[in-house]
CSV table of C-alpha atoms and ligand atoms in Angstrom, one decimal:
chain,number,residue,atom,x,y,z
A,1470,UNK,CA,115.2,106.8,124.5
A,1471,UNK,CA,112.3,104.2,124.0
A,1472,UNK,CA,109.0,105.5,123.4
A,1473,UNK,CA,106.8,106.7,125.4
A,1474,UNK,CA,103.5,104.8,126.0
A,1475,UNK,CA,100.7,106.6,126.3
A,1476,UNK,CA,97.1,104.9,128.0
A,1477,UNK,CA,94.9,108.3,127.1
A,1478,UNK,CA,95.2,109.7,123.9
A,1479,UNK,CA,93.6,113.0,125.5
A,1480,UNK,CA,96.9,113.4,127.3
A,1481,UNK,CA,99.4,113.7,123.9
A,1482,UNK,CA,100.9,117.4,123.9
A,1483,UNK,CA,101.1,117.5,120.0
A,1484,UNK,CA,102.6,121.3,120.8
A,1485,UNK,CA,105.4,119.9,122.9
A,1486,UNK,CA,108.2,121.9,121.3
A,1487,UNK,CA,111.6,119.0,119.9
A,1488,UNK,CA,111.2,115.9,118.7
A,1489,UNK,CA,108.7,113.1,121.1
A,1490,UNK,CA,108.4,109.1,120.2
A,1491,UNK,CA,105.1,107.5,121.3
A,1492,UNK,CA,103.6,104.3,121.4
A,1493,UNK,CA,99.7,104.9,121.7
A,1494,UNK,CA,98.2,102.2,123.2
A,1495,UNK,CA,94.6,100.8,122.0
A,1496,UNK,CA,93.3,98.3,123.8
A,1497,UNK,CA,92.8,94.6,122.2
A,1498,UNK,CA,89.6,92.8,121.9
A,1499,UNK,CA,90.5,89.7,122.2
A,1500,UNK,CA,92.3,89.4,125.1
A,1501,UNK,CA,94.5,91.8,128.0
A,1502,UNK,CA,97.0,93.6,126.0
A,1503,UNK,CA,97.5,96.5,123.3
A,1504,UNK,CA,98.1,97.4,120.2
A,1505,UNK,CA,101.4,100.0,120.7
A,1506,UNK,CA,100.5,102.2,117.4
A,1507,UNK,CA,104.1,103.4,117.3
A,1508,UNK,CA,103.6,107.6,116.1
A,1509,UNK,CA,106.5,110.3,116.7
A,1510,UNK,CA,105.7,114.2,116.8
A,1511,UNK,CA,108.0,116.9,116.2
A,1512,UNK,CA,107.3,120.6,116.6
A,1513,UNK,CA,110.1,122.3,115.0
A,1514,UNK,CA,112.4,125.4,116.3
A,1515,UNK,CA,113.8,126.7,113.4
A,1516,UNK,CA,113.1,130.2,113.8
A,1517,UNK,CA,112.0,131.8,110.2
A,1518,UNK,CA,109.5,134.6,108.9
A,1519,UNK,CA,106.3,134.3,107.4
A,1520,UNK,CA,103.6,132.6,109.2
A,1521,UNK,CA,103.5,129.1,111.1
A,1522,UNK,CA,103.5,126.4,108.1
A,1523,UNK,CA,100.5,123.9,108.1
A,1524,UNK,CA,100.9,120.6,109.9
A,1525,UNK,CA,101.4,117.6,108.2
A,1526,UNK,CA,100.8,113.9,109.0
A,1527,UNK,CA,102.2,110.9,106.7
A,1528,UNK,CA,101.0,107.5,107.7
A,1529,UNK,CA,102.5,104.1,106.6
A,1530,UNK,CA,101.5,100.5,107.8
A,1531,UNK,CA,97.8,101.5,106.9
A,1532,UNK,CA,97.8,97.9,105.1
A,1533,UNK,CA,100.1,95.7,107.3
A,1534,UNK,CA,101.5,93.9,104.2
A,1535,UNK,CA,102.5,97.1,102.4
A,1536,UNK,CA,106.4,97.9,103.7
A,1537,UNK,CA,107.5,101.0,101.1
A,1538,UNK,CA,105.8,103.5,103.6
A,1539,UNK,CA,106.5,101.3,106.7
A,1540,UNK,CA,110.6,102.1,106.1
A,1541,UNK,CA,110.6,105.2,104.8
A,1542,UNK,CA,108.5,107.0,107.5
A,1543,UNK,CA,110.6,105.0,109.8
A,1544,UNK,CA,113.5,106.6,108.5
A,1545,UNK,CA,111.9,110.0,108.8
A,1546,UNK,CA,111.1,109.2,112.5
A,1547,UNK,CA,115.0,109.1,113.1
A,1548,UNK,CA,116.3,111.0,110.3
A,1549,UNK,CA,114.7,114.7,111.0
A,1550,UNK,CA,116.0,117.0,113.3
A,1551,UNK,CA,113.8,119.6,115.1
A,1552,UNK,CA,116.6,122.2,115.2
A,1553,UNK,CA,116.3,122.0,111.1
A,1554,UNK,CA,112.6,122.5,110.7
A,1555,UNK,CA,110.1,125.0,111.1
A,1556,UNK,CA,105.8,123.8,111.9
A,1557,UNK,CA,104.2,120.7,113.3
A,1558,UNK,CA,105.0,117.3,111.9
A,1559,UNK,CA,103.2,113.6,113.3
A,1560,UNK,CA,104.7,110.6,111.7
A,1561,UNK,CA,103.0,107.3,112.1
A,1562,UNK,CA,104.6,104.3,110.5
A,1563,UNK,CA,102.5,101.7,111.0
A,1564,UNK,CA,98.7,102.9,111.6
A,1565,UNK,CA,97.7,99.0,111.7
A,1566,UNK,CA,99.9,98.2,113.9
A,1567,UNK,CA,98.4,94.4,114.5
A,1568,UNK,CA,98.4,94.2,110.8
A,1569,UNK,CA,101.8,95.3,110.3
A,1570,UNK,CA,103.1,92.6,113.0
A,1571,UNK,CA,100.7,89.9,111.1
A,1572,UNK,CA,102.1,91.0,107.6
A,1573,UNK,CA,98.9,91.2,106.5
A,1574,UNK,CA,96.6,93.7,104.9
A,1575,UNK,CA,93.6,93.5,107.9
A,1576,UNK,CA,93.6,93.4,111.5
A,1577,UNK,CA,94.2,89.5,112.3
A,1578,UNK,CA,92.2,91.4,115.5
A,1579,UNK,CA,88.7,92.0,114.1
A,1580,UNK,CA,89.6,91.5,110.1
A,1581,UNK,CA,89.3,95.0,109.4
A,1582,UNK,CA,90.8,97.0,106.5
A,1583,UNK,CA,91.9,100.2,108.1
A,1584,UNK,CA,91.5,102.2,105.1
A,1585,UNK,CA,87.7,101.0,105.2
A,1586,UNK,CA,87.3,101.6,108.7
A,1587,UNK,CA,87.0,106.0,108.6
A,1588,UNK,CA,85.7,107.9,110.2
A,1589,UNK,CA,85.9,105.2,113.1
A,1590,UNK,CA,83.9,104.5,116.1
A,1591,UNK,CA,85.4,105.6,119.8
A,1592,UNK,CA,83.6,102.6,120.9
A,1593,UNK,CA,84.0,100.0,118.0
A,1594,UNK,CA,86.8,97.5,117.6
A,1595,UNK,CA,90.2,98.0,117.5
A,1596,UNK,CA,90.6,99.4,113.8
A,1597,UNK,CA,87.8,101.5,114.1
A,1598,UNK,CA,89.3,102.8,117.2
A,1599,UNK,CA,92.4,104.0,115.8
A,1600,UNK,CA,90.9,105.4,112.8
A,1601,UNK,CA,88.8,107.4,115.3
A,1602,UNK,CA,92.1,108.6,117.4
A,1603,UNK,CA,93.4,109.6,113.7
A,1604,UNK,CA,89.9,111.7,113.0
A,1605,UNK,CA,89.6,113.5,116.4
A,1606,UNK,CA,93.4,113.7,117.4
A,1607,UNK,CA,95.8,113.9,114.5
A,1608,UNK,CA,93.7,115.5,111.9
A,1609,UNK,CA,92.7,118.6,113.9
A,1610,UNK,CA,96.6,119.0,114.6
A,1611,UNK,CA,97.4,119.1,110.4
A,1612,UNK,CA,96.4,120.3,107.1
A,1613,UNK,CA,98.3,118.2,105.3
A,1614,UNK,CA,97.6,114.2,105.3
A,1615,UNK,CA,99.8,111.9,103.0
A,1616,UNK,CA,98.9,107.8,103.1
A,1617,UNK,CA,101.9,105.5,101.7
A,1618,UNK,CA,100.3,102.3,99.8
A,1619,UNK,CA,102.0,99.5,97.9
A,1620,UNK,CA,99.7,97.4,96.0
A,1621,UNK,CA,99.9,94.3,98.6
A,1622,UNK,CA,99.5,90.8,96.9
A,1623,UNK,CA,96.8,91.6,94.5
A,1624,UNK,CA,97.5,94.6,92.0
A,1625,UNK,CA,100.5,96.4,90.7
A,1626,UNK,CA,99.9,99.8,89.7
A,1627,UNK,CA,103.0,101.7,88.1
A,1628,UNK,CA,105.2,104.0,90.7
A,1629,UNK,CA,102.7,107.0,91.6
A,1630,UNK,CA,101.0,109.3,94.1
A,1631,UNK,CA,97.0,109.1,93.8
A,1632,UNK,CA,94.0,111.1,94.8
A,1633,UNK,CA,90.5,111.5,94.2
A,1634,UNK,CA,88.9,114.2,91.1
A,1635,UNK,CA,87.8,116.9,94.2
A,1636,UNK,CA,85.1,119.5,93.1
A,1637,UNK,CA,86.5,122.2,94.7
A,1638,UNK,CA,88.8,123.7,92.1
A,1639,UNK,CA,91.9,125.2,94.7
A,1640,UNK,CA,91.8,121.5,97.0
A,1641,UNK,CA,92.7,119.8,93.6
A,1642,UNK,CA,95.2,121.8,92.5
A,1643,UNK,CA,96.8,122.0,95.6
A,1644,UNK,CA,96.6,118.3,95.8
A,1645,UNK,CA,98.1,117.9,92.7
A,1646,UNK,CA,100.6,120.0,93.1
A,1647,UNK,CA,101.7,117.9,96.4
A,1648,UNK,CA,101.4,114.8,94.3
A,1649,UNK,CA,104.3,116.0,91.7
A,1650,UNK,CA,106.6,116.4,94.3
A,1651,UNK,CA,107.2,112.8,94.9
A,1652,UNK,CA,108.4,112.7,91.2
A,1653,UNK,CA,107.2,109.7,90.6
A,1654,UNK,CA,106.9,108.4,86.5
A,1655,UNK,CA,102.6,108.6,87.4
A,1656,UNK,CA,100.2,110.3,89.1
A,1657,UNK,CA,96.7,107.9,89.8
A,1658,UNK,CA,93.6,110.8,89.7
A,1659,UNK,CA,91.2,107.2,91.1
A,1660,UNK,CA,87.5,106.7,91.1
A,1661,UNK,CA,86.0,107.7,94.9
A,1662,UNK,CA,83.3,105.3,94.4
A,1663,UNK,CA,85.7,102.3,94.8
A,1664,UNK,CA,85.3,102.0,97.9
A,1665,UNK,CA,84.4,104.1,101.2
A,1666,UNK,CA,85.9,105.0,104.6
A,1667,UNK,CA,89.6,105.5,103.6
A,1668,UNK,CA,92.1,108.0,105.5
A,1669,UNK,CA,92.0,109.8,102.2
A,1670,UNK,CA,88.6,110.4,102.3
A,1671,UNK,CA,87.7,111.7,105.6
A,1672,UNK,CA,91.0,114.1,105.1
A,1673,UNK,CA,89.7,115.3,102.1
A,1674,UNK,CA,86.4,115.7,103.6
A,1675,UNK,CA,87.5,117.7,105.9
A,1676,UNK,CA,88.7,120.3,103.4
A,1677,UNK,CA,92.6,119.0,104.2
A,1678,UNK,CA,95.0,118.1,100.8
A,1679,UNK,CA,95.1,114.6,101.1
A,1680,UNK,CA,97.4,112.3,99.3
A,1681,UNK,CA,98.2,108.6,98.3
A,1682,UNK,CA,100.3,106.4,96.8
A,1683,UNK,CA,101.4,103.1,95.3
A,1684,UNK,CA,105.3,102.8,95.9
A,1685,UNK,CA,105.5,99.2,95.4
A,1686,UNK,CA,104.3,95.6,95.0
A,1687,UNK,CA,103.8,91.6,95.9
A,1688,UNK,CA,104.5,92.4,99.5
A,1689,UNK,CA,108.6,93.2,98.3
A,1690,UNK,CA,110.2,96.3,99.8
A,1691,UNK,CA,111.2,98.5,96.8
A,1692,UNK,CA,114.2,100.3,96.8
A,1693,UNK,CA,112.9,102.8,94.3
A,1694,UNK,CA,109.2,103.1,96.1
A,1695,UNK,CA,110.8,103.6,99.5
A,1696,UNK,CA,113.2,106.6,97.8
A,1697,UNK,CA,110.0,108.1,96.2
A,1698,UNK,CA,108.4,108.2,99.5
A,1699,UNK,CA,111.2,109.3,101.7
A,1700,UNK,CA,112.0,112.3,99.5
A,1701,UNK,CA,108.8,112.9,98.3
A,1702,UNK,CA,107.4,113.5,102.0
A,1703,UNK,CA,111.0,115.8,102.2
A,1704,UNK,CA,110.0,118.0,99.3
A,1705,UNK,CA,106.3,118.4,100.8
A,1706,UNK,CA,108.0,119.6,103.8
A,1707,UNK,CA,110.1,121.6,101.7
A,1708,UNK,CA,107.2,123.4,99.9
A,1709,UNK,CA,105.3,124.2,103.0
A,1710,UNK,CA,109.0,125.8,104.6
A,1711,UNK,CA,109.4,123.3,107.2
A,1712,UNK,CA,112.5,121.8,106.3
A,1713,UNK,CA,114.9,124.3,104.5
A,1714,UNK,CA,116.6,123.8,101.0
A,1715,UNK,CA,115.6,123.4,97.2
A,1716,UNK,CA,112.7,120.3,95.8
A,1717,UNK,CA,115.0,117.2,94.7
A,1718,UNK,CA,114.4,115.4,91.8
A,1719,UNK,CA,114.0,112.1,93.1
A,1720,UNK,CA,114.6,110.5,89.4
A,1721,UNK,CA,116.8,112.4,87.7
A,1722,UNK,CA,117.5,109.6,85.0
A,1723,UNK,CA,113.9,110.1,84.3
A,1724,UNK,CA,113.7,112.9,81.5
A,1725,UNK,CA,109.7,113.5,81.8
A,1726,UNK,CA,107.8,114.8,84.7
A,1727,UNK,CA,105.2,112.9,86.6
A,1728,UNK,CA,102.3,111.5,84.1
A,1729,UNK,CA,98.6,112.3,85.4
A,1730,UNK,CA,96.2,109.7,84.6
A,1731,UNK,CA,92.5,109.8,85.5
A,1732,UNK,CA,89.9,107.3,85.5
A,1733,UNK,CA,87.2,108.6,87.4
A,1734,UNK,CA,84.5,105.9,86.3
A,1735,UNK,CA,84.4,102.9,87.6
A,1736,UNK,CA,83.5,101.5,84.2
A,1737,UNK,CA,87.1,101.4,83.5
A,1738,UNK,CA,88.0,99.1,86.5
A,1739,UNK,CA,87.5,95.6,85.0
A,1740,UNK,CA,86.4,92.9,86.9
A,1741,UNK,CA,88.1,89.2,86.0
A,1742,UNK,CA,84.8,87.0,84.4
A,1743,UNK,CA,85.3,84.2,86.1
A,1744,UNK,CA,88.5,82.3,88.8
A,1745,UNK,CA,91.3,81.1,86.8
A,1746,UNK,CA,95.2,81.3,86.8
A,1747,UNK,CA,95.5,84.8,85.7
A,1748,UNK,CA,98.7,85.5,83.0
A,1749,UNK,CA,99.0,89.1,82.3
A,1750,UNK,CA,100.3,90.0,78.8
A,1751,UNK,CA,101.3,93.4,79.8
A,1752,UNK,CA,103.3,95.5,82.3
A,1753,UNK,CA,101.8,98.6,84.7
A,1754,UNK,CA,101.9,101.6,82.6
A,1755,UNK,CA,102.3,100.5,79.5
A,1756,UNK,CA,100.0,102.4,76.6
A,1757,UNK,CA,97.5,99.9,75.1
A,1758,UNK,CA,94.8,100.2,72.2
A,1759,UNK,CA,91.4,99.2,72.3
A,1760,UNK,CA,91.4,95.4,72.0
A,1761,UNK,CA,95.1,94.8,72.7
A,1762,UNK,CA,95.8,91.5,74.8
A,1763,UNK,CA,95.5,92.4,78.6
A,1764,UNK,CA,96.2,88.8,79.9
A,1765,UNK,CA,94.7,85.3,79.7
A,1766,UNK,CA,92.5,83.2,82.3
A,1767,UNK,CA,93.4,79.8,82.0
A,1768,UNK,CA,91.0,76.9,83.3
A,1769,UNK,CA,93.1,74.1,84.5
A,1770,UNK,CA,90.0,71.8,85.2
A,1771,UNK,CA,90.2,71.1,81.6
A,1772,UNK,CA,94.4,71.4,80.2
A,1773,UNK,CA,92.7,71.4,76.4
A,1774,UNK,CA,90.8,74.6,76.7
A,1775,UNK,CA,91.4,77.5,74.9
A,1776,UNK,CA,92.3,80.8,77.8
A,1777,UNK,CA,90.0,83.1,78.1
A,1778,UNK,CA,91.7,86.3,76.5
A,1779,UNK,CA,91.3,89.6,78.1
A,1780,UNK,CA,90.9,92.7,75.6
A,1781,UNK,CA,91.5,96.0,76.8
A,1782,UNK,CA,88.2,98.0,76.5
A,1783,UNK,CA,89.5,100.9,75.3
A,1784,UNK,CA,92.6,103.2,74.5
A,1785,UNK,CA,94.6,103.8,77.7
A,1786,UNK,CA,96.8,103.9,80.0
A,1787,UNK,CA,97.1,100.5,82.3
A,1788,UNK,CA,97.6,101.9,85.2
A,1789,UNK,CA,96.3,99.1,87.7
A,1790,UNK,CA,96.7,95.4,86.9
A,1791,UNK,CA,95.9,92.3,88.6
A,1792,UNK,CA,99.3,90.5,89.2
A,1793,UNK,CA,99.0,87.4,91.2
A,1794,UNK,CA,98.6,83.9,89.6
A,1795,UNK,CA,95.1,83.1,91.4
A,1796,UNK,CA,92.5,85.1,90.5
A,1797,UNK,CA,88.9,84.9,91.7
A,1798,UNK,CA,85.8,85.8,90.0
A,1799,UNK,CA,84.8,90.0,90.6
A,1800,UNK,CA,88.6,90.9,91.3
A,1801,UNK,CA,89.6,94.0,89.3
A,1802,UNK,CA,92.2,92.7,86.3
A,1803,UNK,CA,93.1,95.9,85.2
A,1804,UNK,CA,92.0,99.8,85.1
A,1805,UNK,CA,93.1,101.4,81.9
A,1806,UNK,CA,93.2,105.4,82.8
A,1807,UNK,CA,93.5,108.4,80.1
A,1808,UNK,CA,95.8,111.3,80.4
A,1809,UNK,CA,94.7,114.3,82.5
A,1810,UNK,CA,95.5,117.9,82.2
B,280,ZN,ZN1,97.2,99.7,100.6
C-alpha cells in the first residue's frame, strides 16, 4: 500500500485504530509542488491492563545529512505490528524532507536548519511550516518525543543519547532514565544555550520527556548507531508497555552501563582561534587532563610555521570534537564534559 497523501493536516485521524502510512504534504516556496514529509501512525490493539500508555513520537531526517535515524525509524515504520502493541505511536523518518533528498543538513528550500526553526510559523516558509505541523499536530498526540542526530560533517561526538540539565527534578529523571535505554557507551547532559528553537526544546517546554542523540558521523551510516537507535526506541516502547517483552542490552560486549557527562556551560565548548587544517590528536570519549594535546591548526599559507596546538582547558571528558580537515574561525573544536551523577 503506498502512502497516503494528505493536503490538510487538520484531516489526519491520529486515533485511527492499525497501522496508517502518510505523506503530509507542505507546500514549496519556490515553485508548484510539495514537500511529501513521509510520517506513519499506529494505534495499537493489543489489549492489556493498566491504563492507556503515553504516546510517543521519534523523528529522524531532522538534518537531511544525518542517515543513523533516517534507517532505523524506517525500519520501525515496516518492522512494528499493531496486533503486538498497546498506545499511540507516530514515526517520522525524515522531518526535512527537502533536506533529506538534498543530503544536506538545511532546507536547499529556504536554508533553514529545522532544529532551529521551533516552535514554527503556520505562515512562514517551508521549515518553519513543518516544525509548526510538529508543535500543534504531533506533539498534542504524545508525551514522549525522541530526535535521532548524527553529528553531520562537522563534529563527532562519542555514541550517546543527549538532553538538556531540566529544573524540574521528576522531567530529568524521567528523561534520563529514557536515555539509558538506548545503552549507548554515553549519555550527552548539553548546554541549552547553544542554540535555540530545537524539537527538543519546545518538547521539553511543553513539560514532554524529550530526547536526543548522536548515533553517528561524517555523513556515514553506522551500523552500530543505527542498532542503538532501532532498539533503543524498542526498549522505550518497552518501558511505557507498548510493545511486550523484557529491555535488551543493545551492547552486551560492553561491560559498563551508559556514561553520563554534563557540560552545562558553554565555557567548555571551545571555539577553533583562527581557519586552519584542523588535525585532531584525540578520539571522541577519550579522558584527557588539563593541558593534554587536543589537536593542531596548521597554516598552510606559510609550510614553515609551527601548528597552532590545542590544549584541553581542563580535566574531562571529550565528548564533542571537531572532525573535518577545514576548519573556520568560531567553529567549536571540542567540548570536554565531566561525569554526572
Ligand atoms: Zn543533527
Amino acid at each position: 500500500m503506498p502512502p497516503t497523501v494528505i493536503h490538510d493536516p487538520g484531516q489526519i485521524d491520529f486515533a485511527l485504530p492499525g497501522k496508517h502510512h502518510y505523506q503530509v504534504a507542505f507546500h514549496l516556496d519556490s515553485s508548484w509542488g510539495y514537500s511529501l514529509v513521509p510520517m506513519t501512525v499506529i494505534n495499537g490493539s493489543a489489549g492489556g491492563s493498566g491504563p492507556e500508555p503515553a504516546g510517543v513520537a521519534a523523528f529522524g531526517g531532522t538534518h537531511g545529512n544525518e542517515y543513523e535515524g533516517q534507517v532505523a525509524i524506517k525500519r520501525l515504520c515496516t518492522d512494528l505490528d499493531p496486533r503486538e502493541m498497546r498506545g499511540r505511536l507516530i514515526l517520522i523518518p525524515q522531518l526535512s524532507e527537502t533536506a533529506c533528498r538534498a543530503h544536506q543538513r538545511c532546507s536547499p528550500e529556504d536554508d533553514v536548519n529545522m532544529n532551529r526553526a521551533f516552535p514554527g510559523n503556520a505562515h512562514g516558509t517551508l521549515s518553519y511550516r513543518i516544525s509548526n505541523f510538529v508543535k500543534t499536530r504531533i506533539f498534542p498526540q504524545v508525551r514522549v518525543v525522541m530526535d535521532i542526530h548524527s553529528g553531520g560533517k562537522e563534529s563527532v561526538f562519542p555514541l550517546c543519547t543527549s538532553f538538556h540539565p531540566l529544573p524540574n527534578a521528576e522531567q530529568h529523571a524521567e528523561t534520563a532514565a529514557i536515555a539509558r535505554l538506548f545503552d549507548t557507551p554515553f549519555i550527552f547532559v548539553y548546554s541549552r544555550q547553544m542554540a535555540s528553537g530545537l524539537l527538543t526544546d519546545e518538547a521539553e517546554d511543553e513539560g514532554k520527556i524529550a530526547l536526543g542523540g548522536e548515533f553517528g558521523h561524517a555523513e556515514g551510516t553506522s551500523t552500530s548507531g543505527v542498532r542503538h537507535a532501532y532498539e533503543g526506541i524498542k526498549n522505550v516502547l518497552r518501558h511505557y508497555e507498548m510493545l511486550g517483552g523484557e529491555i535488551v542490552r543493545v551492547d552486551a560486549a560492553r561491560a559498563t552501563p551508559s556514561r553520563m557527562v554534563q557540560a552545562p556551560n558553554l565555557s567548555d565548548y571551545i571555539p577553533s582561534p583562527r581557519s586552519g587544517i584542523w588535525e585532531p590528536a584525540v578520539t571522541p570519549g577519550a579522558d584527557v587532563e588539563k593541558g593534554d594535546l587536543i589537536g593542531s591548526l596548521h597554516d598552510f599559507s606559510n609550510h614553515c610555521s609551527l601548528p597552532l596546538e590545542i590544549r584541553a582547558h581542563k580535566k574531562g571528558v571529550i565528548i564533542a570534537l571537531y572532525f573535518a580537515a577545514v576548519c573556520k574561525k568560531g567553529l567549536t573544536l571540542y567540548v570536554i564534559g565531566e561525569d554526572a551523577a
